[in-house]
Tab-separated table of C-alpha atoms and ligand atoms in Angstrom:
chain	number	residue	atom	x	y	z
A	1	UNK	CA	67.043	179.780	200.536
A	2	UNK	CA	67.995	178.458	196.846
A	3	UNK	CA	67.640	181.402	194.155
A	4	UNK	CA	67.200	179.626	190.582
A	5	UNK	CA	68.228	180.576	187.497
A	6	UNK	CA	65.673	182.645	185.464
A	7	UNK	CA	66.128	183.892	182.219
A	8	UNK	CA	64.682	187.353	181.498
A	9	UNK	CA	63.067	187.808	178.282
A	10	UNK	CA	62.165	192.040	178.010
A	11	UNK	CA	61.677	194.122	180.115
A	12	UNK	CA	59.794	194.244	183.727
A	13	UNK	CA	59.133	196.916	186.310
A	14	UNK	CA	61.133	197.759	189.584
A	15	UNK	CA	58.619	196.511	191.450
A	16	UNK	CA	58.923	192.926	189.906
A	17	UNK	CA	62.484	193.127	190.234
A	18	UNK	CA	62.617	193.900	193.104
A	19	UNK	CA	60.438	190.787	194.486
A	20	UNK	CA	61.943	188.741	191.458
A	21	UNK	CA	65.832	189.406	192.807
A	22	UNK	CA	64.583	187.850	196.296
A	23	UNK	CA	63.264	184.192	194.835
A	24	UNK	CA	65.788	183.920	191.896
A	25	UNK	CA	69.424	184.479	190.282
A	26	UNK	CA	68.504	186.671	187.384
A	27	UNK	CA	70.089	186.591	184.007
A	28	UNK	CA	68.970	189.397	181.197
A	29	UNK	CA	69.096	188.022	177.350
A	30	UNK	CA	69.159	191.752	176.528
A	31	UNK	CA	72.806	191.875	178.656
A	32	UNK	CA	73.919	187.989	177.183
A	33	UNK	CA	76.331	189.082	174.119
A	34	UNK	CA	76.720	185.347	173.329
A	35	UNK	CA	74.135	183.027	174.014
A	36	UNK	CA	76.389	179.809	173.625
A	37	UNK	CA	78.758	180.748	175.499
A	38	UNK	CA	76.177	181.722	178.533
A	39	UNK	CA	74.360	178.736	177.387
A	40	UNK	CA	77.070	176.155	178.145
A	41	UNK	CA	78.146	177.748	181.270
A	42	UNK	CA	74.165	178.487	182.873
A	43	UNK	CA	71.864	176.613	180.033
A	44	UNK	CA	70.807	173.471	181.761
A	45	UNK	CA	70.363	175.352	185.219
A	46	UNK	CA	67.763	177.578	183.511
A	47	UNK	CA	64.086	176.010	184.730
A	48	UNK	CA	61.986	179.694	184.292
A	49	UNK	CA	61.827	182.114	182.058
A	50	UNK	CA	59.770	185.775	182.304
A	51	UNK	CA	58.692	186.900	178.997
A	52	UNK	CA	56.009	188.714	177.058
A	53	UNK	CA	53.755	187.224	174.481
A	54	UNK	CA	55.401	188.986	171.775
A	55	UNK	CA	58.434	188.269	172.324
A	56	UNK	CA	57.669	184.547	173.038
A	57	UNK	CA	60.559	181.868	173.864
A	58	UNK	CA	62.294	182.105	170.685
A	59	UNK	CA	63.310	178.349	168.992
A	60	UNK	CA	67.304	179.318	169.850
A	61	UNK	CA	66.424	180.119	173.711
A	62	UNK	CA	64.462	176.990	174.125
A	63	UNK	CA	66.863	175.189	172.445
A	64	UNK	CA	70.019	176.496	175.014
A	65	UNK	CA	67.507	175.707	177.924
A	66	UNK	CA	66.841	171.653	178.030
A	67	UNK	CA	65.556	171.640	181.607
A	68	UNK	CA	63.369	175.034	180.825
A	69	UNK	CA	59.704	173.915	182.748
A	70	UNK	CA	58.056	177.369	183.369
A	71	UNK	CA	57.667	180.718	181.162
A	72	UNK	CA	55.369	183.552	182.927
A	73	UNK	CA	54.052	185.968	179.979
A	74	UNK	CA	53.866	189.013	180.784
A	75	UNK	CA	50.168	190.048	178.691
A	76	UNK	CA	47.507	188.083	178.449
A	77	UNK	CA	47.683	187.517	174.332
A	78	UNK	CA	50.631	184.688	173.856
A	79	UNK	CA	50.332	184.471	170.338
A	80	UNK	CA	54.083	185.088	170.120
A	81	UNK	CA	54.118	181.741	172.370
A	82	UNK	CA	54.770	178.701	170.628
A	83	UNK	CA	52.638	176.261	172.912
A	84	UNK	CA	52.947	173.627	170.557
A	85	UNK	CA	56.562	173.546	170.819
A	86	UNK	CA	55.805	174.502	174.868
A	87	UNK	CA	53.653	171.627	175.504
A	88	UNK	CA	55.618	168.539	173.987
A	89	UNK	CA	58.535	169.438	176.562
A	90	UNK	CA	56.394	170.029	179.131
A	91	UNK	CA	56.558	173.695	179.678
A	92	UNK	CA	54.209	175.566	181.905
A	93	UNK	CA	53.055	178.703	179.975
A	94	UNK	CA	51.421	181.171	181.962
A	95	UNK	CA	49.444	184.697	180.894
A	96	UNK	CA	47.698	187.502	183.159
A	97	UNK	CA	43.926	187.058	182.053
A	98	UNK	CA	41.382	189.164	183.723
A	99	UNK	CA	43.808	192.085	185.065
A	100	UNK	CA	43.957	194.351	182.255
A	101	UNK	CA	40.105	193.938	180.692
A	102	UNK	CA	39.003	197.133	182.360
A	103	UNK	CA	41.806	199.245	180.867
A	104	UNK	CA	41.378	197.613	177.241
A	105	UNK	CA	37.703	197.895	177.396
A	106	UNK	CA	38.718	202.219	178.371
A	107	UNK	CA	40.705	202.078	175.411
A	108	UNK	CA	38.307	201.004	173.475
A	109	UNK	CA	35.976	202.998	174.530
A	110	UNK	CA	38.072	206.391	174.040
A	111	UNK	CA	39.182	205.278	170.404
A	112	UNK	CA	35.399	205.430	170.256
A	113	UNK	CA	34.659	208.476	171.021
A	114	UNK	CA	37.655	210.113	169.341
A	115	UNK	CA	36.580	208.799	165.984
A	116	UNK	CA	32.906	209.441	166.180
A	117	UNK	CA	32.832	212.895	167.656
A	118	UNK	CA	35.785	213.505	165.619
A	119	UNK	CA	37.762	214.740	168.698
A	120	UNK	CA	40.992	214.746	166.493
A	121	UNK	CA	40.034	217.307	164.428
A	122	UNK	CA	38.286	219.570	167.057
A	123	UNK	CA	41.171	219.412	169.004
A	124	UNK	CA	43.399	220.783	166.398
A	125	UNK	CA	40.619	223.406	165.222
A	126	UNK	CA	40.892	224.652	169.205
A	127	UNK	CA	44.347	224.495	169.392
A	128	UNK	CA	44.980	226.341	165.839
A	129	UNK	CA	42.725	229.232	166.325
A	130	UNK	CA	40.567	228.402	163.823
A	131	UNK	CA	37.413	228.383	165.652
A	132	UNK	CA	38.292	232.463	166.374
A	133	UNK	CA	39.475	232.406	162.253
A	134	UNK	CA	36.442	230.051	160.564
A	135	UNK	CA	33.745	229.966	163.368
A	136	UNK	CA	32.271	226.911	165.498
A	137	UNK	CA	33.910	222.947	164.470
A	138	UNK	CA	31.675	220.645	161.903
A	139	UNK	CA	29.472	218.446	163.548
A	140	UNK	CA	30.485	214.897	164.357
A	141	UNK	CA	28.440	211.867	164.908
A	142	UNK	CA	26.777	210.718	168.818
A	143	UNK	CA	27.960	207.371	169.564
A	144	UNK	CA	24.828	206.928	171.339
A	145	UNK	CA	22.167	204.372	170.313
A	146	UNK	CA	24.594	202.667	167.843
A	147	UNK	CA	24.810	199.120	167.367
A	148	UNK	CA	27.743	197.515	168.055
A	149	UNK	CA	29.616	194.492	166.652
A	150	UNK	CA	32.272	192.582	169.287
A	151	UNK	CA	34.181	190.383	167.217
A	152	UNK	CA	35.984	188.391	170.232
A	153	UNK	CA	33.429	187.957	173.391
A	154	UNK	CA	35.758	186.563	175.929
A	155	UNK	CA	36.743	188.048	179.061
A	156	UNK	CA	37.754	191.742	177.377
A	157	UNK	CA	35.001	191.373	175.436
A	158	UNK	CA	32.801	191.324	177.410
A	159	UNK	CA	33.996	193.844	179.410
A	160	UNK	CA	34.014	196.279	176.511
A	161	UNK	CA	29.610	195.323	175.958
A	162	UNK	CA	29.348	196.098	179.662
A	163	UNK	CA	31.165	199.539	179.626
A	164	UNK	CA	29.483	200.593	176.375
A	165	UNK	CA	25.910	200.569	177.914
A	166	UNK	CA	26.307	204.055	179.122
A	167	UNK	CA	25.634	204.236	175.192
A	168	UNK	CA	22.282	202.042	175.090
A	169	UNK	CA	23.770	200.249	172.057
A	170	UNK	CA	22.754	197.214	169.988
A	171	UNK	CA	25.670	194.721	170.842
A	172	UNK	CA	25.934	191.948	168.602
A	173	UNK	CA	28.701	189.715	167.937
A	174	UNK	CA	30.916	186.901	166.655
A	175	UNK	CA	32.963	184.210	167.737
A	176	UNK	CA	33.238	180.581	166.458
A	177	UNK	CA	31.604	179.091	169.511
A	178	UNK	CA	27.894	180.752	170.497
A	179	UNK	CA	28.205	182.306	173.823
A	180	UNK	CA	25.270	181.572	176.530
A	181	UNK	CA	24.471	185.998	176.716
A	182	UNK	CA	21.854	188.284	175.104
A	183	UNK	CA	23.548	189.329	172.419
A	184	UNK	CA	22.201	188.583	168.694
A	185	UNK	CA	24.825	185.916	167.411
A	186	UNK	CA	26.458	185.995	164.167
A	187	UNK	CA	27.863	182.963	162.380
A	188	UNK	CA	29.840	185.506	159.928
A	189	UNK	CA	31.472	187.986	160.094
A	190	UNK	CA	30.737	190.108	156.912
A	191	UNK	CA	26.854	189.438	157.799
A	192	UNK	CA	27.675	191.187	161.309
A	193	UNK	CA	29.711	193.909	159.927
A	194	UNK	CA	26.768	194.554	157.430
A	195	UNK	CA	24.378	195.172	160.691
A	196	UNK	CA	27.084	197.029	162.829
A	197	UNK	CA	27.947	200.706	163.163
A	198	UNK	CA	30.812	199.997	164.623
A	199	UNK	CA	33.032	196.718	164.783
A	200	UNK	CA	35.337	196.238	167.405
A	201	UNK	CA	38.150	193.433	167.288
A	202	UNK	CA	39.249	191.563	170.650
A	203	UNK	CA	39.622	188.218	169.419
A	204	UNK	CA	43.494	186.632	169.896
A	205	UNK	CA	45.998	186.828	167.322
A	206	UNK	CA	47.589	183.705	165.304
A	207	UNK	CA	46.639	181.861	162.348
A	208	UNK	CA	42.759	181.183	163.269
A	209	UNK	CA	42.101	185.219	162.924
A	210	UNK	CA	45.097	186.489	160.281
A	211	UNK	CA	43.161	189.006	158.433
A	212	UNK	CA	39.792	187.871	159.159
A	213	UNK	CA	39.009	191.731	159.072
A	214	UNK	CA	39.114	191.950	155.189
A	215	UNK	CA	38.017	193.837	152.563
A	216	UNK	CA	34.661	192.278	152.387
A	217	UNK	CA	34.576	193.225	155.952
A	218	UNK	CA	35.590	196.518	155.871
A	219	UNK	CA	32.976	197.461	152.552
A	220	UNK	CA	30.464	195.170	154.607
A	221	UNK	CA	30.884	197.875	157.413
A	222	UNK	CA	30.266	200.824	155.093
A	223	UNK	CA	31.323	204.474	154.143
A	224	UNK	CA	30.135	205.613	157.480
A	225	UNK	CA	30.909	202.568	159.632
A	226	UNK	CA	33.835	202.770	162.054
A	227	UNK	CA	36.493	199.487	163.042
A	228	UNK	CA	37.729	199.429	165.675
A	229	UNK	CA	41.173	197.413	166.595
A	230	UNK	CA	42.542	196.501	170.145
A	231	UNK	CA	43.096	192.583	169.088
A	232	UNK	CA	46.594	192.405	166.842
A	233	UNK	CA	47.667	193.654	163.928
A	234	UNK	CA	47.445	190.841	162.379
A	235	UNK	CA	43.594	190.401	162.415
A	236	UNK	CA	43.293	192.912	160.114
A	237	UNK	CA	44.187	193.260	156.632
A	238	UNK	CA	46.064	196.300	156.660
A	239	UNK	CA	46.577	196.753	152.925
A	240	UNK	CA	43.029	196.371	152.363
A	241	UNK	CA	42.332	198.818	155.784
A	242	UNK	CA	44.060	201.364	153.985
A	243	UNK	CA	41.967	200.772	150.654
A	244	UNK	CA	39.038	201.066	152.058
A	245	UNK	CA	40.128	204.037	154.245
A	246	UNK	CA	41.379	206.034	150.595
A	247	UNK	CA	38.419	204.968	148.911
A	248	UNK	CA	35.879	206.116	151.210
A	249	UNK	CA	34.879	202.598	151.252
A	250	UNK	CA	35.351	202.771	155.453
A	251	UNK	CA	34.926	205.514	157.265
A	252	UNK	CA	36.948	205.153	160.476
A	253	UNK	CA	39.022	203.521	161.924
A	254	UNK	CA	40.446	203.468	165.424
A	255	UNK	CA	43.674	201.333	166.179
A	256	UNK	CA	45.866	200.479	169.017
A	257	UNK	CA	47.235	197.662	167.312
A	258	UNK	CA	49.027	197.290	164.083
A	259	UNK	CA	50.738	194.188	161.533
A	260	UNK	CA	54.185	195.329	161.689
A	261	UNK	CA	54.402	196.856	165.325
A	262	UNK	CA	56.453	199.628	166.201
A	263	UNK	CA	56.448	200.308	162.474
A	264	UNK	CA	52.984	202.491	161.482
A	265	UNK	CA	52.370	202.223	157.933
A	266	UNK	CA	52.686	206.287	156.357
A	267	UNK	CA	49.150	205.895	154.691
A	268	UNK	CA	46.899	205.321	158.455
A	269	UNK	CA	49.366	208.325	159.957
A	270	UNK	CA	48.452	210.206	157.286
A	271	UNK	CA	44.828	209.351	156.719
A	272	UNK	CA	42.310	211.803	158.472
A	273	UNK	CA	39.890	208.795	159.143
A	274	UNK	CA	42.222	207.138	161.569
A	275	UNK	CA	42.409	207.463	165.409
A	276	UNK	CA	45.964	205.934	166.084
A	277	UNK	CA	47.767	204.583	169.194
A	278	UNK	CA	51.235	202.417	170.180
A	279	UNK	CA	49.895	200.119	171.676
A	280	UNK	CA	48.568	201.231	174.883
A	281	UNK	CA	45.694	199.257	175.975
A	282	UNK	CA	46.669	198.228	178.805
A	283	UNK	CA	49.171	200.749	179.243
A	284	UNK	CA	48.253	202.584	182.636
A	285	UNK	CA	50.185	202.330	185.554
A	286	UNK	CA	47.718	200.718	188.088
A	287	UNK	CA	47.409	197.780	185.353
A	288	UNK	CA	50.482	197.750	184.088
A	289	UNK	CA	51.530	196.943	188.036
A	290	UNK	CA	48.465	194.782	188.192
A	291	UNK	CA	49.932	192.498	185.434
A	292	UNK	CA	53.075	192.352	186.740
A	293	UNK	CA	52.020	191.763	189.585
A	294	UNK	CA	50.722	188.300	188.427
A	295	UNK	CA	53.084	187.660	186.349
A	296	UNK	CA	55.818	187.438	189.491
A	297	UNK	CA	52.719	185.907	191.621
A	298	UNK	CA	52.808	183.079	188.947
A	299	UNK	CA	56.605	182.201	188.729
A	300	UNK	CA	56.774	182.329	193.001
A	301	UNK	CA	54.369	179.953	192.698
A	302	UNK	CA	55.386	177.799	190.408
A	303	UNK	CA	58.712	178.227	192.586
A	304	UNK	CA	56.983	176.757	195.366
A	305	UNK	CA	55.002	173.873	194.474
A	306	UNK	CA	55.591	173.808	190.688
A	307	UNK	CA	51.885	175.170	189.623
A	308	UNK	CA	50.992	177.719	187.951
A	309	UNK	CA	48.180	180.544	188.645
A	310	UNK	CA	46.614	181.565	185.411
A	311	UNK	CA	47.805	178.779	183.167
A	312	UNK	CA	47.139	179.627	179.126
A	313	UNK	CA	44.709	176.746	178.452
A	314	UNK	CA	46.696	175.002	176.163
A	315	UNK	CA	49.166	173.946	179.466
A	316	UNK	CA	46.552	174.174	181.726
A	317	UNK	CA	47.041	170.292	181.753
A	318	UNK	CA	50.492	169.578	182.442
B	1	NAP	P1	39.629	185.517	175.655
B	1	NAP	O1	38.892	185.656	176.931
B	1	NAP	O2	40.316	184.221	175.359
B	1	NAP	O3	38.588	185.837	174.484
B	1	NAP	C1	38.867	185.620	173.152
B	1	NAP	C2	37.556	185.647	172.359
B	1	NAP	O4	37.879	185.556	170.974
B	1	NAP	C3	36.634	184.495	172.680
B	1	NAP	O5	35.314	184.973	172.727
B	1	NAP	C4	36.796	183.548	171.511
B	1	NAP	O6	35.610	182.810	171.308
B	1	NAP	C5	37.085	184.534	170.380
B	1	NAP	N1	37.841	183.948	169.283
B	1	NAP	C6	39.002	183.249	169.357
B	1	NAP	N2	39.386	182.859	168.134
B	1	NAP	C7	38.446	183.303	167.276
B	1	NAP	C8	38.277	183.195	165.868
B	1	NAP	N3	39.150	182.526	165.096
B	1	NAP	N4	37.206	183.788	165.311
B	1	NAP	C9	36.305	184.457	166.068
B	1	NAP	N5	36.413	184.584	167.408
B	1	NAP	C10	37.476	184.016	168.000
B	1	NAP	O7	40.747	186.607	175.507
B	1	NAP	P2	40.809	188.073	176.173
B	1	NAP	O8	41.393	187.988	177.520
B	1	NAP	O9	39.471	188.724	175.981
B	1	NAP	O10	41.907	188.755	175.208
B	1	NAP	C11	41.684	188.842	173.829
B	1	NAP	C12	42.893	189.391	173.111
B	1	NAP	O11	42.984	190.790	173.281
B	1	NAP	C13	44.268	188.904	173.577
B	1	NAP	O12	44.566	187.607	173.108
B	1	NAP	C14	45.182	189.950	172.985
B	1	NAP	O13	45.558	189.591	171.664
B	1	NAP	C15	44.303	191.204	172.922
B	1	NAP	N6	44.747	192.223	173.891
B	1	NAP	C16	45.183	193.435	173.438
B	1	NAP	C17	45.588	194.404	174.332
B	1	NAP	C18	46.067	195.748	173.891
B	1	NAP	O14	46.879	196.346	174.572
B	1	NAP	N7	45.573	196.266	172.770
B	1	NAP	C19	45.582	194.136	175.701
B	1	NAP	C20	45.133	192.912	176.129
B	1	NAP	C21	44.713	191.958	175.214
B	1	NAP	P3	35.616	181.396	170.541
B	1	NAP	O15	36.747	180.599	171.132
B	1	NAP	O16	34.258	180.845	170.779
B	1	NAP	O17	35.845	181.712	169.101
B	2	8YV	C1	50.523	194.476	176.463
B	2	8YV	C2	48.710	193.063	175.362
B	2	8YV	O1	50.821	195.636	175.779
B	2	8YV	O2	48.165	191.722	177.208
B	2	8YV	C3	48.272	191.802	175.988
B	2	8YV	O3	47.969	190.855	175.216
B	2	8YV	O4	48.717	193.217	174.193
B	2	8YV	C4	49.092	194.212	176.220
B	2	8YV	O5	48.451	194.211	177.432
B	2	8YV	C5	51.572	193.532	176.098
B	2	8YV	O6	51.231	192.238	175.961
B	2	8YV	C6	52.700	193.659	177.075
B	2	8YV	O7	53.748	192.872	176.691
């Protein structure tokens, strides 16, 4: 059986290795110390690449692999793809839609309640002794009956709207294209956030939503409103996030997603209106395996008959 070349771009789990090792010859950038000289010697054998959509196919990888037709992201945001570039070779770019909207839309729905019922705080009066010291915790807010703004209603979310009505909210949202659902539409965004309790962001990331969250957003959503982030960093404004955090101008926020990811900036760790996270909306080991999964499905695949599973829509033509 022939094992092709693929070029490993991060990280993957044993599992995918181990059905990955079977189908292909597998080279690791993280263990190439120089790419020319691995380039000239496996470059043009290359065909498929596993990466993540953060990490992307960077310009000097695509450029030491001319015969490169496949890369299988790992994620199903790819805003770290350039498709463009992807498309006028004739690259298949594939993502893992629909696996991981259940564990986003749990995120979401714990950053939620965190913030709201101020869980943060609680849990450190508990764990301080402070409710033997000072008595019974303030009283936080019921994130029942709220309404709801979903900035992004695609697959995730509309998963988060579904899991929500255990709250009987108001959802309302905003998109550029009107959706065909029950949901009071909003053609802007600063008009929704003036409506909402709560905003939640699951739209993609790349130029068409940098910083759309801004600070007429943020002061649209109020002293007591809460946003809530499990899109990109880059959708919000974080300068003007941590503004309107300091003024009092928001009053929550809940993020698993931030501009300059690992980094954190000092002012939302040390801001006692902020629920934060690393990044971990997907992050559970049944979806994690799920994703993976499909991201090995789609390369054996492509292997086999040169298709793709889940296409990103942009190839879904070549
Ligand atoms: P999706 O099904 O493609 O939905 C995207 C939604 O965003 C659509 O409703 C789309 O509607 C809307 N949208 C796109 N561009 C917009 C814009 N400029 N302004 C307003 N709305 C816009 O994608 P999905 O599967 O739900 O995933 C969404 C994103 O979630 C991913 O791309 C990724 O960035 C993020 N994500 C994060 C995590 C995490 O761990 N935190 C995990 C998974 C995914 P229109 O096209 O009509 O505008
Ligand atoms: C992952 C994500 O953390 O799927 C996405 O778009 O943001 C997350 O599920 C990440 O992409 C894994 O590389």
């Amino acid at each position: 059986m022939s094992t092709p070349n693929l070029l490993m771009i991060g990280g993957a789990t044993d599992e995918m290795m181990s059905r990955l090792t079977q189908e292909f010859t597998i080279h690791k950038l993280s263990e190439i110390a120089d790419l020319d000289a691995w380039a000239s010697e496996f470059g043009a054998s290359v065909e498929a690449v596993m990466t993540n959509g953060h990490d992307g196919v960077p310009a000097p990888i695509m450029a030491a692999l001319p015969n490169l037709k496949a890369a299988a992201a790992f994620g199903v945001g790819y805003d770290g793809i350039d498709t463009d570039a992807c498309v006028a070779r004739g690259i298949k770019v594939s993502h893992t839609p629909n696996v991981l909207n259940a564990e986003v839309a749990n995120t979401t729905l714990l950053l939620l309640l965190t913030g709201l019922r101020n869980f943060r705080h609680d849990e450190a009066w508990a764990r301080s002794g402070d409710w033997e010291a000072k008595g019974a915790a303030p009283l936080s807010t019921s994130p029942d009956g709220k309404t709801i703004g979903i900035l992004g209603l695609g697959r995730i979310g509309q998963e988060i709207a579904d899991r929500l009505s255990i709250f009987n909210p108001t959802i309302v949202y905003h998109t550029r294209t009107k959706k065909d659902v029950a949901y009071t539409y909003y053609d802007n965004l600063v008009d929704m956030a003036a409506a909402c309790d709560v905003l939640v962001c699951i739209t993609p990331g790349g130029p068409s939503t940098d910083k759309i969250v801004n600070k007429d957003v943020l002061e649209a959503l109020g002293p007591k409103g809460m946003l809530i982030n499990v899109s990109r960093g880059s959708v919000v404004d974080e300068a003007a996030l941590i503004d309107a955090l300091d003024s009092g101008k928001l009053g929550l926020a809940g993020l698993d997603v931030f501009a300059g990811e690992p980094h954190i900036p000092d002012a939302l760790k040390a801001s006692d209106r902020t629920v934060l996270l690393p990044h971990v909306g997907s992050a559970s080991h049944e979806t994690r395996a799920a994703m993976g999964a499909l991201t090995v499905d789609n390369l054996l695949q492509w292997k086999s008959d040169g298709t793709l599973l889940t296409p990103v829509p942009e190839c879904a033509h070549l």
